Amino acid sequence: QVQLVESGGDLVQAGGFLSLSCAVSGSAFSINGWGWYRHAPGNQRELVASISSGGITNYADTMKGRFAISRDLAKNTAYLQMNSLKPEDTAVYYCNVHGTKWYVDGRRDPFNAWGQGTLVTVSS
């Protein structure tokens, strides 16, 4: 089973920065890509940024230039560097990973896993 553990959420003042991490553990799997999403009260969950295993990145327009997503393939870990934080960035941030799970019988199934979320609070 593939599991995700997120960390790095905290309380920070506006203009500050935070770095989130998403560590993936388990056995017999490969990762195709990571995504960071956020869910603020009263809003729908929205994509923040994504990165493929090949390093291709995608950002929501409001995060471009402020946030940076990266990954360490050797550690099966993705990161989200958030700079120039604003109060409207306050949300629970979730990591999503999709890839392929292998089984001893030769079967390969896609998986799509979510982390438990980490709270980012930006004070004004």
XYZ file of N, CA and C in Angstrom:
372
model
N 0.849 -1.182 0.000
C 0.000 0.000 0.000
C 0.890 1.240 0.000
N 0.513 2.218 -0.763
C 1.281 3.455 -0.853
C 0.723 4.448 0.156
N 1.612 5.048 0.933
C 1.188 6.022 1.932
C 1.940 7.326 1.746
N 1.257 8.417 2.092
C 1.850 9.739 1.977
C 1.872 10.387 3.350
N 2.951 11.059 3.629
C 3.056 11.826 4.865
C 3.483 13.233 4.512
N 2.625 14.189 4.871
C 2.925 15.585 4.603
C 3.449 16.243 5.862
N 4.241 17.260 5.679
C 4.724 18.029 6.811
C 5.077 19.428 6.352
N 5.220 20.325 7.329
C 5.671 21.675 7.037
C 4.651 22.761 7.269
N 3.376 22.396 7.453
C 2.384 23.419 7.693
C 2.639 24.146 9.007
N 2.315 25.434 9.008
C 2.599 26.228 10.205
C 1.854 27.551 10.122
N 1.991 28.330 11.177
C 1.469 29.701 11.218
C 2.608 30.634 10.823
N 2.347 31.500 9.855
C 3.376 32.404 9.370
C 2.746 33.755 9.087
N 3.538 34.798 9.201
C 3.039 36.126 8.900
C 3.015 36.377 7.397
N 2.148 37.266 6.987
C 2.084 37.630 5.576
C 3.454 38.119 5.111
N 3.810 37.685 3.911
C 5.124 38.004 3.369
C 6.170 36.969 3.687
N 5.844 36.057 4.567
C 6.783 35.018 4.962
C 6.802 33.855 3.995
N 7.484 32.788 4.414
C 7.612 31.629 3.539
C 7.488 30.345 4.350
N 7.134 29.284 3.656
C 7.061 27.944 4.228
C 7.461 26.945 3.168
N 7.928 25.792 3.619
C 8.229 24.695 2.706
C 7.495 23.458 3.185
N 6.678 22.912 2.320
C 5.951 21.680 2.621
C 6.662 20.508 1.958
N 6.543 19.353 2.594
C 7.099 18.152 1.993
C 6.054 17.047 1.994
N 6.218 16.139 1.066
C 5.300 15.003 0.904
C 6.142 13.773 0.630
N 6.252 12.922 1.636
C 7.060 11.715 1.511
C 6.161 10.517 1.220
N 6.518 9.773 0.202
C 5.740 8.610 -0.217
C 6.465 7.338 0.204
N 5.751 6.456 0.848
C 6.353 5.195 1.281
C 5.500 4.018 0.823
N 6.113 2.849 0.849
C 5.439 1.639 0.422
C 6.415 0.789 -0.354
N 5.893 -0.178 -1.054
C 6.768 -1.042 -1.837
C 6.137 -1.315 -3.188
N 7.001 -1.627 -4.122
C 6.570 -2.051 -5.458
C 5.646 -1.039 -6.112
N 6.149 0.146 -6.288
C 5.354 1.142 -6.979
C 6.280 2.096 -7.737
N 5.709 2.778 -8.689
C 6.416 3.856 -9.373
C 5.489 5.061 -9.402
N 6.088 6.223 -9.362
C 5.313 7.459 -9.316
C 5.358 8.149 -10.671
N 4.207 8.536 -11.138
C 4.115 9.305 -12.383
C 4.108 10.806 -12.125
N 3.546 11.205 -11.001
C 3.509 12.630 -10.725
C 2.965 12.936 -9.350
N 3.251 14.132 -8.879
C 2.759 14.671 -7.605
C 1.929 15.926 -7.870
N 1.038 16.184 -6.960
C 0.308 17.425 -7.029
C 0.080 17.954 -5.629
N 0.089 19.251 -5.490
C -0.304 19.899 -4.241
C -1.626 20.616 -4.490
N -2.566 20.369 -3.594
C -3.873 21.001 -3.656
C -4.099 21.717 -2.339
N -5.054 22.634 -2.337
C -5.404 23.269 -1.074
C -6.909 23.453 -0.992
N -7.365 23.479 0.257
C -8.786 23.612 0.524
C -8.966 24.623 1.630
N -9.503 25.772 1.275
C -9.768 26.828 2.239
C -11.248 26.795 2.598
N -11.601 27.206 3.797
C -13.013 27.211 4.210
C -13.859 28.021 3.244
N -14.965 27.422 2.825
C -15.872 28.105 1.918
C -15.492 27.986 0.461
N -14.346 27.383 0.192
C -13.905 27.229 -1.195
C -13.817 25.758 -1.567
N -13.742 25.511 -2.847
C -13.502 24.157 -3.310
C -12.009 23.866 -3.269
N -11.690 22.591 -3.211
C -10.282 22.201 -3.287
C -9.749 22.617 -4.648
N -8.569 23.209 -4.644
C -8.004 23.691 -5.902
C -6.569 23.215 -6.053
N -6.174 23.049 -7.299
C -4.804 22.671 -7.592
C -3.888 23.858 -7.342
N -2.796 23.599 -6.645
C -1.773 24.607 -6.414
C -0.659 24.450 -7.447
N -0.126 23.249 -7.531
C 0.972 22.974 -8.453
C 1.091 21.477 -8.637
N 1.674 21.084 -9.746
C 1.923 19.672 -9.989
C 3.271 19.521 -10.670
N 3.813 18.316 -10.539
C 5.088 18.011 -11.178
C 5.087 16.550 -11.578
N 5.563 16.284 -12.770
C 5.644 14.905 -13.238
C 6.961 14.292 -12.780
N 7.057 12.990 -12.922
C 8.311 12.337 -12.560
C 9.453 12.833 -13.435
N 9.113 13.317 -14.617
C 10.124 13.867 -15.510
C 10.469 15.309 -15.234
N 9.754 15.922 -14.275
C 10.088 17.287 -13.879
C 9.260 18.379 -14.528
N 8.240 18.012 -15.265
C 7.387 19.025 -15.891
C 6.442 19.572 -14.833
N 6.420 20.898 -14.705
C 5.636 21.542 -13.657
C 4.444 22.304 -14.234
N 3.465 22.467 -13.377
C 2.276 23.227 -13.730
C 1.817 23.963 -12.477
N 1.432 25.232 -12.627
C 1.025 26.038 -11.481
C -0.310 26.713 -11.749
N -1.072 26.878 -10.681
C -2.236 27.729 -10.762
C -1.749 29.158 -10.964
N -2.520 29.926 -11.688
C -2.082 31.281 -12.047
C -1.740 32.125 -10.828
N -2.511 31.977 -9.767
C -2.296 32.833 -8.593
C -1.042 32.455 -7.815
N -0.452 31.292 -8.132
C 0.738 30.846 -7.420
C 2.012 31.036 -8.226
N 1.860 31.307 -9.504
C 3.041 31.453 -10.353
C 3.928 32.579 -9.833
N 5.210 32.267 -9.745
C 6.169 33.257 -9.279
C 6.338 33.299 -7.771
N 5.392 32.740 -7.034
C 5.492 32.724 -5.573
C 5.782 31.334 -5.034
N 5.209 30.321 -5.686
C 5.364 28.946 -5.223
C 6.243 28.176 -6.195
N 6.940 27.189 -5.668
C 7.770 26.331 -6.508
C 7.653 24.895 -6.040
N 7.328 24.018 -6.971
C 7.220 22.599 -6.660
C 8.464 21.883 -7.169
N 8.917 20.914 -6.410
C 10.075 20.133 -6.823
C 9.911 18.717 -6.292
N 10.765 17.815 -6.745
C 10.702 16.448 -6.244
C 12.095 15.865 -6.202
N 12.254 14.915 -5.286
C 13.485 14.158 -5.146
C 13.124 12.706 -5.424
N 13.474 12.224 -6.596
C 13.076 10.880 -6.988
C 13.697 9.817 -6.082
N 14.908 10.053 -5.629
C 15.580 9.068 -4.787
C 14.880 8.925 -3.437
N 14.282 10.005 -2.971
C 13.594 9.987 -1.676
C 12.092 9.827 -1.807
N 11.598 9.731 -3.038
C 10.150 9.662 -3.263
C 9.433 10.778 -2.511
N 9.974 11.961 -2.606
C 9.453 13.099 -1.860
C 9.273 14.296 -2.780
N 8.161 14.967 -2.594
C 7.903 16.208 -3.308
C 7.876 17.349 -2.304
N 8.176 18.535 -2.801
C 8.250 19.712 -1.959
C 7.443 20.856 -2.581
N 6.966 21.719 -1.730
C 6.310 22.931 -2.199
C 6.899 24.097 -1.411
N 7.676 24.909 -2.096
C 8.238 26.106 -1.490
C 7.268 27.249 -1.737
N 6.823 27.853 -0.656
C 5.836 28.931 -0.761
C 6.455 30.214 -0.232
N 6.545 31.205 -1.095
C 7.123 32.495 -0.734
C 6.064 33.591 -0.835
N 6.381 34.723 -0.231
C 5.477 35.882 -0.284
C 4.054 35.484 0.052
N 3.897 34.768 1.140
C 2.586 34.248 1.509
C 1.612 35.355 1.853
N 0.364 35.109 1.499
C -0.712 36.061 1.728
C -1.763 35.422 2.624
N -2.540 36.223 3.312
C -3.611 35.628 4.146
C -4.539 34.722 3.345
N -4.766 35.041 2.096
C -5.648 34.204 1.273
C -5.024 32.867 0.904
N -3.754 32.657 1.238
C -3.132 31.353 1.047
C -3.454 30.399 2.203
N -4.118 30.912 3.214
C -4.492 30.078 4.353
C -5.417 28.956 3.899
N -5.033 27.738 4.195
C -5.797 26.561 3.751
C -5.131 25.311 4.305
N -5.835 24.205 4.163
C -5.215 22.896 4.368
C -4.638 22.470 3.024
N -3.383 22.133 3.022
C -2.691 21.739 1.804
C -2.569 20.220 1.774
N -2.955 19.655 0.648
C -2.943 18.209 0.475
C -1.985 17.815 -0.641
N -1.299 16.728 -0.394
C -0.438 16.153 -1.419
C -1.193 15.022 -2.113
N -1.023 14.946 -3.408
C -1.610 13.864 -4.193
C -0.509 13.222 -5.025
N -0.538 11.911 -5.080
C 0.441 11.178 -5.871
C -0.290 10.163 -6.737
N 0.118 10.062 -7.972
C -0.461 9.021 -8.842
C 0.675 8.258 -9.514
N 0.424 6.986 -9.697
C 1.461 6.147 -10.272
C 0.940 4.751 -10.531
N 1.838 3.793 -10.467
C 1.517 2.398 -10.756
C 1.995 1.509 -9.613
N 1.109 0.614 -9.197
C 1.441 -0.354 -8.138
C 1.639 -1.708 -8.797
N 2.708 -2.386 -8.391
C 2.974 -3.697 -8.959
C 2.618 -4.795 -7.956
N 2.221 -5.939 -8.464
C 1.866 -7.061 -7.600
C 2.656 -8.293 -8.011
N 2.806 -9.228 -7.074
C 3.643 -10.415 -7.313
C 3.086 -11.296 -8.412
N 1.805 -11.170 -8.676
C 1.214 -11.978 -9.737
C 1.391 -11.339 -11.115
N 2.147 -10.254 -11.165
C 2.408 -9.583 -12.427
C 1.437 -8.468 -12.757
N 0.429 -8.334 -11.977
C -0.586 -7.302 -12.226
C -0.011 -5.919 -11.912
N -0.424 -4.963 -12.710
C -0.045 -3.564 -12.469
C -1.305 -2.725 -12.477
N -1.518 -2.013 -11.403
C -2.707 -1.184 -11.293
C -2.331 0.257 -11.021
N -3.054 1.182 -11.599
C -2.794 2.584 -11.258
C -3.261 2.886 -9.843
N -2.615 3.823 -9.190
C -3.073 4.276 -7.894
C -3.100 5.792 -7.863
N -3.916 6.286 -6.986
C -4.062 7.728 -6.784
C -4.239 7.932 -5.289
N -3.233 8.461 -4.635
C -3.239 8.539 -3.176
C -3.181 9.989 -2.701
N -3.817 10.204 -1.538
C -3.846 11.539 -0.934
C -3.228 11.495 0.459
N -2.598 12.588 0.823
C -2.095 12.734 2.171
C -3.197 13.222 3.104
N -2.853 13.338 4.375
C -3.837 13.709 5.385
C -4.056 15.215 5.457
N -3.197 15.969 4.810
C -3.327 17.418 4.810
C -2.470 18.064 5.873
N -1.997 19.247 5.583
C -1.216 20.022 6.543
C -1.707 21.468 6.489
N -1.936 22.038 7.652
C -2.559 23.357 7.742
C -1.527 24.472 7.619
N -1.807 25.373 6.703
C -0.998 26.587 6.544
C -1.877 27.773 6.904
N -1.430 28.552 7.856
C -2.167 29.730 8.281
C -1.280 30.949 8.112
N -1.777 31.913 7.353
C -1.017 33.138 7.105
C -1.742 34.292 7.777
N -1.097 34.910 8.733
C -1.716 36.023 9.455
C -1.358 37.348 8.783
N -2.284 38.277 8.896
C -2.075 39.583 8.259
C -1.357 40.542 9.191
